[in-house]
Tab-separated table of C-alpha atoms in Angstrom:
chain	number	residue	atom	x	y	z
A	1	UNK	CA	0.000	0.000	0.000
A	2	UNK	CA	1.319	3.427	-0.765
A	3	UNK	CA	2.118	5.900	1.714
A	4	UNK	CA	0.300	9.192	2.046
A	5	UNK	CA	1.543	11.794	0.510
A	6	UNK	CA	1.848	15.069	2.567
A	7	UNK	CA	2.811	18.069	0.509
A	8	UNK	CA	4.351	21.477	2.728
A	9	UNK	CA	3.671	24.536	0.739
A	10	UNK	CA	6.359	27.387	2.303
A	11	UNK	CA	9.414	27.319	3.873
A	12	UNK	CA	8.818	29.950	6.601
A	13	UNK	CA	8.251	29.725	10.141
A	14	UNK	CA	5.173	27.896	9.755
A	15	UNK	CA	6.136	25.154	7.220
A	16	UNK	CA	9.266	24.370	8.545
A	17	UNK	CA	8.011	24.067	12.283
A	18	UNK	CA	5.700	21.936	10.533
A	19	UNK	CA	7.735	19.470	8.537
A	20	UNK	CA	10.618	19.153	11.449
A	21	UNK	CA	7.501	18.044	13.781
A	22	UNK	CA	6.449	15.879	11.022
A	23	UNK	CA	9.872	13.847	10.602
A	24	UNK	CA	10.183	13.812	14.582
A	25	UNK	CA	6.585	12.156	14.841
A	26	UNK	CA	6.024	10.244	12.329
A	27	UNK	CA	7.582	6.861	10.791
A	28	UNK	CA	9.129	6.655	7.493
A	29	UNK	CA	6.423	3.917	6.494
A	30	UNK	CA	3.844	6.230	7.575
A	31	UNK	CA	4.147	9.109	5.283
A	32	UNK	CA	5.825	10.553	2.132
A	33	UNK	CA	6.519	14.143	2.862
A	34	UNK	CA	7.396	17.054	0.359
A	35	UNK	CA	8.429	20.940	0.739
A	36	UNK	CA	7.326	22.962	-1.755
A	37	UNK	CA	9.779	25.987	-1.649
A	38	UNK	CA	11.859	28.074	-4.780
A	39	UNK	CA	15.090	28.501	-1.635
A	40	UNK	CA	16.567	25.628	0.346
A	41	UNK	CA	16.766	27.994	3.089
A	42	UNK	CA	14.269	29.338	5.773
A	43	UNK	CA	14.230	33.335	5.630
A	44	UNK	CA	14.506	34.606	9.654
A	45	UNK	CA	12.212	37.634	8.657
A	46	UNK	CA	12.911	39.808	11.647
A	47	UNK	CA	16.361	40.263	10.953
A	48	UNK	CA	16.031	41.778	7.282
A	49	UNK	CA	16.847	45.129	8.368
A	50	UNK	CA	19.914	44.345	9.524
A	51	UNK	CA	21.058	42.493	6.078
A	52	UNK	CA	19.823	45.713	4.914
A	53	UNK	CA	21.849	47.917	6.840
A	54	UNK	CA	25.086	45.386	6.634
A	55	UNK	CA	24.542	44.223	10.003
A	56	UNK	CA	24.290	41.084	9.059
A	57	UNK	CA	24.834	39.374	6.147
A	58	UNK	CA	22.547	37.463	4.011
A	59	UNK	CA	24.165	34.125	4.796
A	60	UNK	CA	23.410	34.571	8.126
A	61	UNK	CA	19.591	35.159	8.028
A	62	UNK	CA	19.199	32.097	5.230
A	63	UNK	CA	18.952	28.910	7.590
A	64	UNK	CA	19.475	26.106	5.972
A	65	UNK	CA	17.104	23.755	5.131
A	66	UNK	CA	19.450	20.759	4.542
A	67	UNK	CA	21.814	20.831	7.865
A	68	UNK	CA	19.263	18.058	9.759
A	69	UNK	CA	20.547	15.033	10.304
A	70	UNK	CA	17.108	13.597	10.325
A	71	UNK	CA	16.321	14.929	7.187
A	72	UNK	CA	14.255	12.802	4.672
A	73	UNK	CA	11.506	15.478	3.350
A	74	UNK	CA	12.235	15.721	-0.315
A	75	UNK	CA	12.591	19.270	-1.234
A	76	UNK	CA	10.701	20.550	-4.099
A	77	UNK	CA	12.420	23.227	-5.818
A	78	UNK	CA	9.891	25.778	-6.606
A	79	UNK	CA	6.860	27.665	-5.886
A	80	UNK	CA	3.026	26.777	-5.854
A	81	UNK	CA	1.649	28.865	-8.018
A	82	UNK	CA	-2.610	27.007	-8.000
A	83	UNK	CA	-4.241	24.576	-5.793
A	84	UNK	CA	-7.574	22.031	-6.888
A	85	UNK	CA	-8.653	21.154	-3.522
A	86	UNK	CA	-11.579	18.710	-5.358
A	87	UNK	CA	-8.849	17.464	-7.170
A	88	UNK	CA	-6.276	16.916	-4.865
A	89	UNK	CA	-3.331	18.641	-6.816
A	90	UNK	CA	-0.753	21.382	-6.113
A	91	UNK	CA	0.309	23.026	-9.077
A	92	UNK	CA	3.821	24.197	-9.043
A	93	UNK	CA	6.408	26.410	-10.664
A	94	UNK	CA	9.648	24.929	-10.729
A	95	UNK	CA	12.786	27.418	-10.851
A	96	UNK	CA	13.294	26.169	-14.519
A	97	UNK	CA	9.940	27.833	-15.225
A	98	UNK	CA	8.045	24.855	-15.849
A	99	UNK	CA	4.550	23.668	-14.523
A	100	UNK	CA	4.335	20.223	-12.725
A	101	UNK	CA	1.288	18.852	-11.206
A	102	UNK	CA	1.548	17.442	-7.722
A	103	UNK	CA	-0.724	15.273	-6.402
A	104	UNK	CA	-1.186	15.143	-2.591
A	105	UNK	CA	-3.438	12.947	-0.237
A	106	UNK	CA	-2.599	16.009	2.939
A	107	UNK	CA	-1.648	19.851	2.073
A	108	UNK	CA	-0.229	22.003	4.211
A	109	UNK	CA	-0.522	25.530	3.098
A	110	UNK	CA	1.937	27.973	4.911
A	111	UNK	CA	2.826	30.131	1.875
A	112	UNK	CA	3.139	33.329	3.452
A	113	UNK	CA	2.567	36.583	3.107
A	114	UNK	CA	3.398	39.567	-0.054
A	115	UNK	CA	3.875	43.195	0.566
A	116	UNK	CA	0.247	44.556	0.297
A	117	UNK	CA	0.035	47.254	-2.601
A	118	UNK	CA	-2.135	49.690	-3.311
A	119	UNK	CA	-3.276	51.722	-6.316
A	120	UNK	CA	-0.847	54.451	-6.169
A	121	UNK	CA	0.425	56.136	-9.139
A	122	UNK	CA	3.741	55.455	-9.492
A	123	UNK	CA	3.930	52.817	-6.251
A	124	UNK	CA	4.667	49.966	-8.009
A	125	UNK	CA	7.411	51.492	-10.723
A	126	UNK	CA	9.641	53.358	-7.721
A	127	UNK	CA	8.486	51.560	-4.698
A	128	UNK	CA	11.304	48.670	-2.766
A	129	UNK	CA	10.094	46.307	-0.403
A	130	UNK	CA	11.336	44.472	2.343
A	131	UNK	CA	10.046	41.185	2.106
A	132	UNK	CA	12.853	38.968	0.812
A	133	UNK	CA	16.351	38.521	1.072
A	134	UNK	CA	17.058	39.663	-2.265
A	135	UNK	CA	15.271	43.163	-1.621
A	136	UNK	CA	17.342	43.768	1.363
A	137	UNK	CA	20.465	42.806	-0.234
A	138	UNK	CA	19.561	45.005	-3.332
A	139	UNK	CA	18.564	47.923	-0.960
A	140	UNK	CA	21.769	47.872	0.647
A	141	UNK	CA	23.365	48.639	-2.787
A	142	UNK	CA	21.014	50.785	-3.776
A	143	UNK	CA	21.157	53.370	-0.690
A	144	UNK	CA	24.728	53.513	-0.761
A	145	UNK	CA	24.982	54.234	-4.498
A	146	UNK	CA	22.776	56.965	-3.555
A	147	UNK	CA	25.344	58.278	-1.535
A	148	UNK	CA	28.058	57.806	-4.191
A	149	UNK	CA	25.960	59.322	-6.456
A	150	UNK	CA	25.021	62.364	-4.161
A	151	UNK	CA	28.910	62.783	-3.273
A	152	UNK	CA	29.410	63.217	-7.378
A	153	UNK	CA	26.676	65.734	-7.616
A	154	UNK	CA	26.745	69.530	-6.982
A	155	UNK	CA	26.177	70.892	-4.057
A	156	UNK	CA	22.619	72.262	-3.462
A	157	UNK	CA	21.207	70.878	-6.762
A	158	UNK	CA	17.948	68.966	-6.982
A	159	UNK	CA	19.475	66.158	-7.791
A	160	UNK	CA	22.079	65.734	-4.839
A	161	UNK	CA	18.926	66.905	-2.561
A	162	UNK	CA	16.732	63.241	-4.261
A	163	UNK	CA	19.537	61.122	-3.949
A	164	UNK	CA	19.696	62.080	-0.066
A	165	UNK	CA	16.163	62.161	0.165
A	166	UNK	CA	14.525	58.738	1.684
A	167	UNK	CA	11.109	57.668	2.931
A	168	UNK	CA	10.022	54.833	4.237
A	169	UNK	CA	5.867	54.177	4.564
A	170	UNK	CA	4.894	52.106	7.111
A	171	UNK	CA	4.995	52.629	10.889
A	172	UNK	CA	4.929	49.179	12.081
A	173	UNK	CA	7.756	46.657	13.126
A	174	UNK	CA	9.135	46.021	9.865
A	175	UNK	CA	8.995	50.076	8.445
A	176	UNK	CA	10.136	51.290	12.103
A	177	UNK	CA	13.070	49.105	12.614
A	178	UNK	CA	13.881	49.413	8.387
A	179	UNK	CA	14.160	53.265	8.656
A	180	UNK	CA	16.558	52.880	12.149
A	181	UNK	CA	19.074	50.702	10.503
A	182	UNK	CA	19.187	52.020	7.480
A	183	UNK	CA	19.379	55.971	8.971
A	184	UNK	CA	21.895	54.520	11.095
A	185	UNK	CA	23.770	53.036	7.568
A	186	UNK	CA	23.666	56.825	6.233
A	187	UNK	CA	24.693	58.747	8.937
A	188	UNK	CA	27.734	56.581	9.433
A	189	UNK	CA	28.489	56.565	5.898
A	190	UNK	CA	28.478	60.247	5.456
A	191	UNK	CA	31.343	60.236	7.372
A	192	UNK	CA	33.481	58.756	4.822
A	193	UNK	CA	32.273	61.218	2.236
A	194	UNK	CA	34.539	64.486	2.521
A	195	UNK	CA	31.677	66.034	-0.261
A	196	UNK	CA	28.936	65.345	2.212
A	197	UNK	CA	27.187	66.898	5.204
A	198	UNK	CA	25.093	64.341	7.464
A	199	UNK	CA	22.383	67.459	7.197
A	200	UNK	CA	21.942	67.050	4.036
A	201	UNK	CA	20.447	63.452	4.473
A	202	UNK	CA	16.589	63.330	5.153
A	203	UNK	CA	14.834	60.616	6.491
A	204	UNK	CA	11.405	60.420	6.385
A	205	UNK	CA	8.879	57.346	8.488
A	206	UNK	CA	5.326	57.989	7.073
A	207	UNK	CA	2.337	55.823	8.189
A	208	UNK	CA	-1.411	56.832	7.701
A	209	UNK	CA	-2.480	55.806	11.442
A	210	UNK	CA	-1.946	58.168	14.532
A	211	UNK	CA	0.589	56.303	15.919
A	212	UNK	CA	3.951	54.266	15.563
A	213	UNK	CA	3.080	50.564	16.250
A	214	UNK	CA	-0.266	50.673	17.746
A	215	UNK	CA	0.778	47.175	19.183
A	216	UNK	CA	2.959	48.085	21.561
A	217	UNK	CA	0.656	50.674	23.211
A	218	UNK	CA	0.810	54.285	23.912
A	219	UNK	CA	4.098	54.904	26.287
A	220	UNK	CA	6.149	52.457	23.812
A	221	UNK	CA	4.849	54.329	20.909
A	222	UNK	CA	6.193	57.169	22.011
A	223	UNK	CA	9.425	56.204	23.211
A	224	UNK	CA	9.566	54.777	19.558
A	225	UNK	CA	9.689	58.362	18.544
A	226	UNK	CA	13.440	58.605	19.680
A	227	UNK	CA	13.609	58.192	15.861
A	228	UNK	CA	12.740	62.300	15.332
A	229	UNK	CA	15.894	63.024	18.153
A	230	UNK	CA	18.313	60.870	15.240
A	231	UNK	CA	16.498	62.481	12.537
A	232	UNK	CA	14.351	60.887	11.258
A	233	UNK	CA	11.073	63.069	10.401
A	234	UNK	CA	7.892	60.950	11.435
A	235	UNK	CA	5.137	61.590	9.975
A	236	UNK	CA	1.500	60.256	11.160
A	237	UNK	CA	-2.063	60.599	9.681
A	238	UNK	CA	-0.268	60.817	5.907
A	239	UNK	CA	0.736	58.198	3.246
A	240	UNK	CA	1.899	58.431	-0.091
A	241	UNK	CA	-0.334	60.088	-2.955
A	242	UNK	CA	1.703	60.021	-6.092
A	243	UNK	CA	5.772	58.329	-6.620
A	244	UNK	CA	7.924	59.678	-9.441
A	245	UNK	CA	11.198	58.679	-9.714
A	246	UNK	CA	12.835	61.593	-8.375
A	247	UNK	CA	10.195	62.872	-5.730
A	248	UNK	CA	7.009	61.478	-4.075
A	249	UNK	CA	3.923	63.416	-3.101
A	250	UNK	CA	2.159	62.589	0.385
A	251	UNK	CA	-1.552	62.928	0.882
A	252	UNK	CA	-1.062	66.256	2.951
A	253	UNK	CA	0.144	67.967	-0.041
A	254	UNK	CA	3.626	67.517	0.959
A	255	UNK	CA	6.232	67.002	-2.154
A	256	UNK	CA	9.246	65.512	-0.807
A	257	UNK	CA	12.953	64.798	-2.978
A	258	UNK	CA	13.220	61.298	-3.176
A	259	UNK	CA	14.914	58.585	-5.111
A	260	UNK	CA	14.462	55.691	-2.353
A	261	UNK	CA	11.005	54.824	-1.261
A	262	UNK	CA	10.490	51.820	0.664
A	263	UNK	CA	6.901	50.556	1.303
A	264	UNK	CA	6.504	48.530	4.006
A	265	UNK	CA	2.862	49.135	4.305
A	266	UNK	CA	1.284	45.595	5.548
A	267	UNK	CA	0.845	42.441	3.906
A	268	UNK	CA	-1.527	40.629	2.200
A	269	UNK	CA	-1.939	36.629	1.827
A	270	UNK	CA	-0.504	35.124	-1.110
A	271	UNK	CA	-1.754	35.148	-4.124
A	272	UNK	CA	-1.589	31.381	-4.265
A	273	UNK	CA	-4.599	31.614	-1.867
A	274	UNK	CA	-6.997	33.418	-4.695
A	275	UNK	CA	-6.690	29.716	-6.483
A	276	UNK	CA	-8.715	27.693	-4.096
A	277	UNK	CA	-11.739	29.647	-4.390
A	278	UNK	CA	-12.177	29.257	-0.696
A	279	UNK	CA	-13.889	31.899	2.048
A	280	UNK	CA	-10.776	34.298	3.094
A	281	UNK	CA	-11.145	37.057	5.377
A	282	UNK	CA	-9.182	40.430	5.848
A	283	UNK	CA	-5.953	40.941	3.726
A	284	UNK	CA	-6.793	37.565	1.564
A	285	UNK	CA	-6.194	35.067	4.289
A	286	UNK	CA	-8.055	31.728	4.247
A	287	UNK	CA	-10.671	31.108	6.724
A	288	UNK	CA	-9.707	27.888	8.833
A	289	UNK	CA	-11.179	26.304	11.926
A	290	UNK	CA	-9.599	26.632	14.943
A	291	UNK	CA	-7.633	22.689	14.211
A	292	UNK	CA	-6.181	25.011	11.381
A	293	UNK	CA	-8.258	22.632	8.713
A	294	UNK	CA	-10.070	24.661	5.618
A	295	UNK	CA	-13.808	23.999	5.549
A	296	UNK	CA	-15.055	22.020	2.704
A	297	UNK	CA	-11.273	20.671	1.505
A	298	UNK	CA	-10.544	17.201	2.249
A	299	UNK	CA	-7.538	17.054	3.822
A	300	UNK	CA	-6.011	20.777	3.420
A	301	UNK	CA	-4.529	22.679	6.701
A	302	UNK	CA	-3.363	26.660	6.455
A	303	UNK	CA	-1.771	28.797	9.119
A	304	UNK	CA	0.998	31.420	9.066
A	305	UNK	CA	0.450	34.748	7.047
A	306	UNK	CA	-1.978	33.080	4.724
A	307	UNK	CA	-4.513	32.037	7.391
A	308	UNK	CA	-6.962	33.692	9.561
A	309	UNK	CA	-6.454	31.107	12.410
A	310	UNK	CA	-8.860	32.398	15.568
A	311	UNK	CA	-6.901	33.398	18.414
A	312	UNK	CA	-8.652	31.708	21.056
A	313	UNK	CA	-6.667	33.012	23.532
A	314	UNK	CA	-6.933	36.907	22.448
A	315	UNK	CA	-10.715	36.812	24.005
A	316	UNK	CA	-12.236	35.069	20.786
A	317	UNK	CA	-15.152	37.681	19.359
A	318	UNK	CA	-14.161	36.948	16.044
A	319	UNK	CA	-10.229	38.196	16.168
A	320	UNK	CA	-7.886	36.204	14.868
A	321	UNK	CA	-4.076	35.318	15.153
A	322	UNK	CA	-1.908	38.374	14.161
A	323	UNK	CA	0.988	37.622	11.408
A	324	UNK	CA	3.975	37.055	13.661
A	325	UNK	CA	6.760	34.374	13.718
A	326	UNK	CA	5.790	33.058	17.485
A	327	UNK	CA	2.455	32.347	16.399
A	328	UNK	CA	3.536	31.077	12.969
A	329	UNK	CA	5.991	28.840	14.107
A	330	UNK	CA	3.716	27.523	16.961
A	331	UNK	CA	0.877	26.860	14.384
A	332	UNK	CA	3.389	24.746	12.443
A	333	UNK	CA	3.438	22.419	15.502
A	334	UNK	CA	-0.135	21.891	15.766
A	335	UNK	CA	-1.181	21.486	12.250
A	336	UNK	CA	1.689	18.828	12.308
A	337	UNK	CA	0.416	17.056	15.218
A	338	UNK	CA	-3.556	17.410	13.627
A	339	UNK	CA	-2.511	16.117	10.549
A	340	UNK	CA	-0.683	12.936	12.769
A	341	UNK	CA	-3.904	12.947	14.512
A	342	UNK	CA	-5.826	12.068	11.151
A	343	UNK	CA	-3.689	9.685	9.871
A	344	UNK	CA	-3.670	8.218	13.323
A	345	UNK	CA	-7.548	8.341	13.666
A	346	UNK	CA	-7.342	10.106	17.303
A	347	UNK	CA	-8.901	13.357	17.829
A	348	UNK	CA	-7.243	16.948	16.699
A	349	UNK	CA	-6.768	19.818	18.440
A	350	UNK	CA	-7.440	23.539	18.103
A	351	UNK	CA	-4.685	25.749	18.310
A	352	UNK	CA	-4.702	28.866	21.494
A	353	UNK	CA	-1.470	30.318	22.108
A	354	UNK	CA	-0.965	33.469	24.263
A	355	UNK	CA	1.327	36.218	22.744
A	356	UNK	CA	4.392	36.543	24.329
A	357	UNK	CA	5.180	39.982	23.654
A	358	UNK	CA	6.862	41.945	21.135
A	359	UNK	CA	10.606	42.977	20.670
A	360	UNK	CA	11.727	45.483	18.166
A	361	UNK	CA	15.392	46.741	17.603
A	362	UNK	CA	15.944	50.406	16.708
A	363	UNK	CA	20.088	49.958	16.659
A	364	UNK	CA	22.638	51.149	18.143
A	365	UNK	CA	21.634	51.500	22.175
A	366	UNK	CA	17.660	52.377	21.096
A	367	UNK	CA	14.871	49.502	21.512
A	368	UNK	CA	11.152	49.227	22.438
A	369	UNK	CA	9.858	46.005	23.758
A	370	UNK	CA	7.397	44.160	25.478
A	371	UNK	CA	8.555	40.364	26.808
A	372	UNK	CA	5.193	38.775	28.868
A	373	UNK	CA	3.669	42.158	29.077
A	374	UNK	CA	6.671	44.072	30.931
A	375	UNK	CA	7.536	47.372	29.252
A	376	UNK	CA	11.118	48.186	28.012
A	377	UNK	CA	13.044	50.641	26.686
A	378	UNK	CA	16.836	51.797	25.407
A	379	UNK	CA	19.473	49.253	26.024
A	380	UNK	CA	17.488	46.544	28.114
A	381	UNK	CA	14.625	46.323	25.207
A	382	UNK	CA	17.236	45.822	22.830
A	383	UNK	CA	18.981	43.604	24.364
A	384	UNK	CA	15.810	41.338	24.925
A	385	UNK	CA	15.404	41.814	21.403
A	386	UNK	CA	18.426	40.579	20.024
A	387	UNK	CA	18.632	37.803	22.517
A	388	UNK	CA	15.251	36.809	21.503
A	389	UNK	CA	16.001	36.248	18.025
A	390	UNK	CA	19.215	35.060	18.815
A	391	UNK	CA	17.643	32.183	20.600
A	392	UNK	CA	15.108	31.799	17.974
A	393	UNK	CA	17.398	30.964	15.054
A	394	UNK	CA	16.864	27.271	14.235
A	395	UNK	CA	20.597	26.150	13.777
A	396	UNK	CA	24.087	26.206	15.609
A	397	UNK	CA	25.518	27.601	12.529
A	398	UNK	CA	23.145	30.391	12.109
A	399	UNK	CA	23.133	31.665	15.643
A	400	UNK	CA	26.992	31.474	15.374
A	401	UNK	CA	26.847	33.798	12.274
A	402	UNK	CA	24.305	35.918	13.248
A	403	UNK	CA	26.535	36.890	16.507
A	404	UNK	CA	29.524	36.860	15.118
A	405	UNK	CA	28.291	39.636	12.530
A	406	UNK	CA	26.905	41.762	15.199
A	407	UNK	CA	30.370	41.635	17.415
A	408	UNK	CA	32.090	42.063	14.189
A	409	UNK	CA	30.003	45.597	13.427
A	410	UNK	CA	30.126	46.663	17.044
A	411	UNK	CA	33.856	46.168	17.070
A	412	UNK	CA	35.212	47.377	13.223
A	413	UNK	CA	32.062	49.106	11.988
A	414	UNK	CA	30.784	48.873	8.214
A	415	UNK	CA	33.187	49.419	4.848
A	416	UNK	CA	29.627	50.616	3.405
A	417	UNK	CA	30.778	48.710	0.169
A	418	UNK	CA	28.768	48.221	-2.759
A	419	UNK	CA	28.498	44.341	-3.850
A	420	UNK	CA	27.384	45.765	-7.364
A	421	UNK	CA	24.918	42.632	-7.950
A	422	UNK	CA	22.189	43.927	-10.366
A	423	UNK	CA	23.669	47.495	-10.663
A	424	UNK	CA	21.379	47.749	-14.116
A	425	UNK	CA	17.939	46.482	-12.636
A	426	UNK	CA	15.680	48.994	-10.900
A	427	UNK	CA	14.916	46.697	-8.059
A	428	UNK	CA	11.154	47.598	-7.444
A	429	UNK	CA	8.096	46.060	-5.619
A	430	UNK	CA	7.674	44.426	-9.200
A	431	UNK	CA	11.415	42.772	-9.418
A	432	UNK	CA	11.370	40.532	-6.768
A	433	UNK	CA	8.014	39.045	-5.002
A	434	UNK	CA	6.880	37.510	-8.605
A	435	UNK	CA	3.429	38.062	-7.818
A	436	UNK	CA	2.488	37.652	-11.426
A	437	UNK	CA	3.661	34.161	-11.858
A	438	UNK	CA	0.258	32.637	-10.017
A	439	UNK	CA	-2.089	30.807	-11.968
A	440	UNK	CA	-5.964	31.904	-11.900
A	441	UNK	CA	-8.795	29.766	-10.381
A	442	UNK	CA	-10.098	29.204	-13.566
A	443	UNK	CA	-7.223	27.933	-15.035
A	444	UNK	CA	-6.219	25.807	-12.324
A	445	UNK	CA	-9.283	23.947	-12.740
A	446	UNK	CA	-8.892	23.531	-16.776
A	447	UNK	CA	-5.341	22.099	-15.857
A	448	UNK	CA	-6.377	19.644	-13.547
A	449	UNK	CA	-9.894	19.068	-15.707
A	450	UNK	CA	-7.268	17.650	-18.843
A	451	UNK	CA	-5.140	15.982	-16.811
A	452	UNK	CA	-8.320	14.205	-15.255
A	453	UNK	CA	-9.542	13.658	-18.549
């Protein structure tokens, strides 16, 4: 008798929580198990801004996938790009290009998250994210040419005042701590640029709600506003109204020199979702029960990013689980212990987790956390921050790197060199998250229909 098949779609927090329970729990006889994923690595999120601002490098934030011991889940090189749930097949795009069909008796959708857009004129042409590792990577090379650029420009012309001009939109974890390291990247560069006075660079943190991280409550919000005593101009109740590529326009009527905007505006589920023509909720995340199973298809779990799980421990009333590694990587182990349960035949179980708390590193000695509801602040809050993620990288070898970089760039500083890797592409929102390589509902169904037929 065959095995089942159990295909893993994503290789961040949540799948790979899911497929190390997986291979601790269950038998090699029991179950064939696949990870759909285009990297062999598992992207530690959090720590982008610091690949960003050279920090870190991008080595150290990639944890690899293939350093287990125990490993026997065959890798699937690739992305899913259309799900039949009636069908029972995963469509995928491998990284030659080509379509496969994979067939699968259990799914596991973890597929994440994309940056969420909107319809801005001009967003989508100028805009850089900071979703993957590529983006921060590119970013890095793309401020400090700025710089170079700037230092080669006259002094007091428009365009010296664009190429020193950056905004970030955003005011959550990931715009917040993106704007810190990299106006921390700037103003230590400048340094190094005779031409160049560190007045001359403007940073600007823009975010349409009344407050920096909302999360975190009022007295951390403000003490997040140290930013404005480094420089950085925040502005609240404003977002962006029109990009160009040498200036963008804010919705108070506000033109501002620019050549570097970085949106970092919320996510959305991916698109892969759209393809299962299932009930999703806000942002394009799939509805699940609270066993993480999606109603109506046969053997199909979501969580992470993609999935509005209910957070039965935030006080229920509809809420649901926020998009945040703890939970993620928590909801890996339960969907991985339901999906034992069914192939088992005992019962499942639903998934309540309490949040822990929130940690978020501004650089340098700056740092605004909350660990099990205790308020922090300068050094101590970002020292629980690093230590948290410190502790949270999966391997030996990563949390080695990861520390020795940091003890490396508190010691010697940053060369602020440019690696040069796609000097001649622009790098945009539309460059790297490949949103347009999903399939349709539709014609995930006609593929399946003449393969069935």
């Amino acid at each position: 008798m065959a095995r089942p098949r159990i295909v893993v779609v994503g290789a961040g927090f949540a799948g790979v929580s899911c497929v190390r329970r997986l291979e601790r729990t269950l038998s090699p006889g029991e179950a064939e198990i696949l990870l759909v994923t285009p990297f062999s690595y598992q992207l530690y999120l959090p720590l982008l801004p610091q690949v960003a601002s050279g920090v870190l490098t991008p080595q150290s934030v990639a944890v690899s996938l293939r350093r287990s011991r125990r490993h026997r889940t065959r890798i699937v090189p690739g992305g899913a790009v259309g799900v039949d749930t009636r069908a029972k097949v995963c469509v995928i795009r491998k990284i030659t290009g080509e379509l496969v069909d994979q067939p699968y008796d259990h799914l596991v959708l973890a597929p994440g998250s994309v940056t969420r857009t909107f319809d801005i004129p001009g967003l989508v042409e100028h805009g850089r994210g900071m979703k993957t590792l590529a983006e921060a990577a590119h970013l890095r090379d793309h401020v400090i040419a700025q710089l170079d650029l700037a230092d080669a420009a006259a002094p007091g012309s428009a365009e010296r005042a664009s190429r020193l001009g950056f905004v970030v939109v955003g005011g959550g974890y990931a715009g917040t701590e993106t704007a810190a390291a990299l106006e921390r990247l700037t103003t230590n560069a400048a340094g190094r640029y005779p031409r160049l006075d560190r007045r001359e660079i403007s940073w600007h943190l823009v975010d349409v709600a009344p407050k920096l991280m909302p999360e975190l409550g009022d007295r951390l919000g403000r003490a997040a506003l140290v930013l404005r005593r480094r420089g950085i101009e925040v502005s609240l109740g404003a977002s962006v109204a029109k990009a160009g590529p040498e200036d963008v326009t804010l919705t108070d009527g506000r033109v501002l020199p620019c050549r570097t905007l970085i949106w970092t505006a919320g996510v959305a589920a991916s698109p892969l979702i759209a393809t299962l023509g299932a009930e999703t909720a806000k942002s394009g995340r799939l509805v699940v029960s609270p066993d993480l199973r999606v109603p109506g298809a046969d053997g199909a779990f979501a969580l992470g990013d993609a999935a509005a799980v209910p957070d039965l421990a935030g006080g229920g009333d509809g809420a649901v689980c926020p998009p945040t590694a703890q939970h993620a990587a928590r909801q890996g182990r339960v969907a991985a212990d339901n999906l034992v349960a069914t192939l088992r035949g005992t019962p499942l179980r639903p998934y309540v987790h309490k949040d822990l708390g929130l940690v978020v590193d501004l650089g340098g000695r700056d740092g605004v956390s909350r660990p099990l509801g205790i308020d922090l602040r300068g050094m101590p809050a970002q020292a629980v921050a690093r230590g948290y993620h410190w502790a949270a990288l999966r391997t030996g070898a990563a949390k080695t790197r990861v520390m020795t970089n940091w003890l490396l760039n508190a010691v010697a500083g940053d060369d602020f060199v440019r690696t040069g890797f796609q000097t001649y592409k622009p790098g945009t929102l539309r460059d790297f998250e490949y949103t347009d390589h999903y399939l349709t509902a539709e014609e995930v169904r006609a593929r399946t229909a003449a393969e069935g037929g």
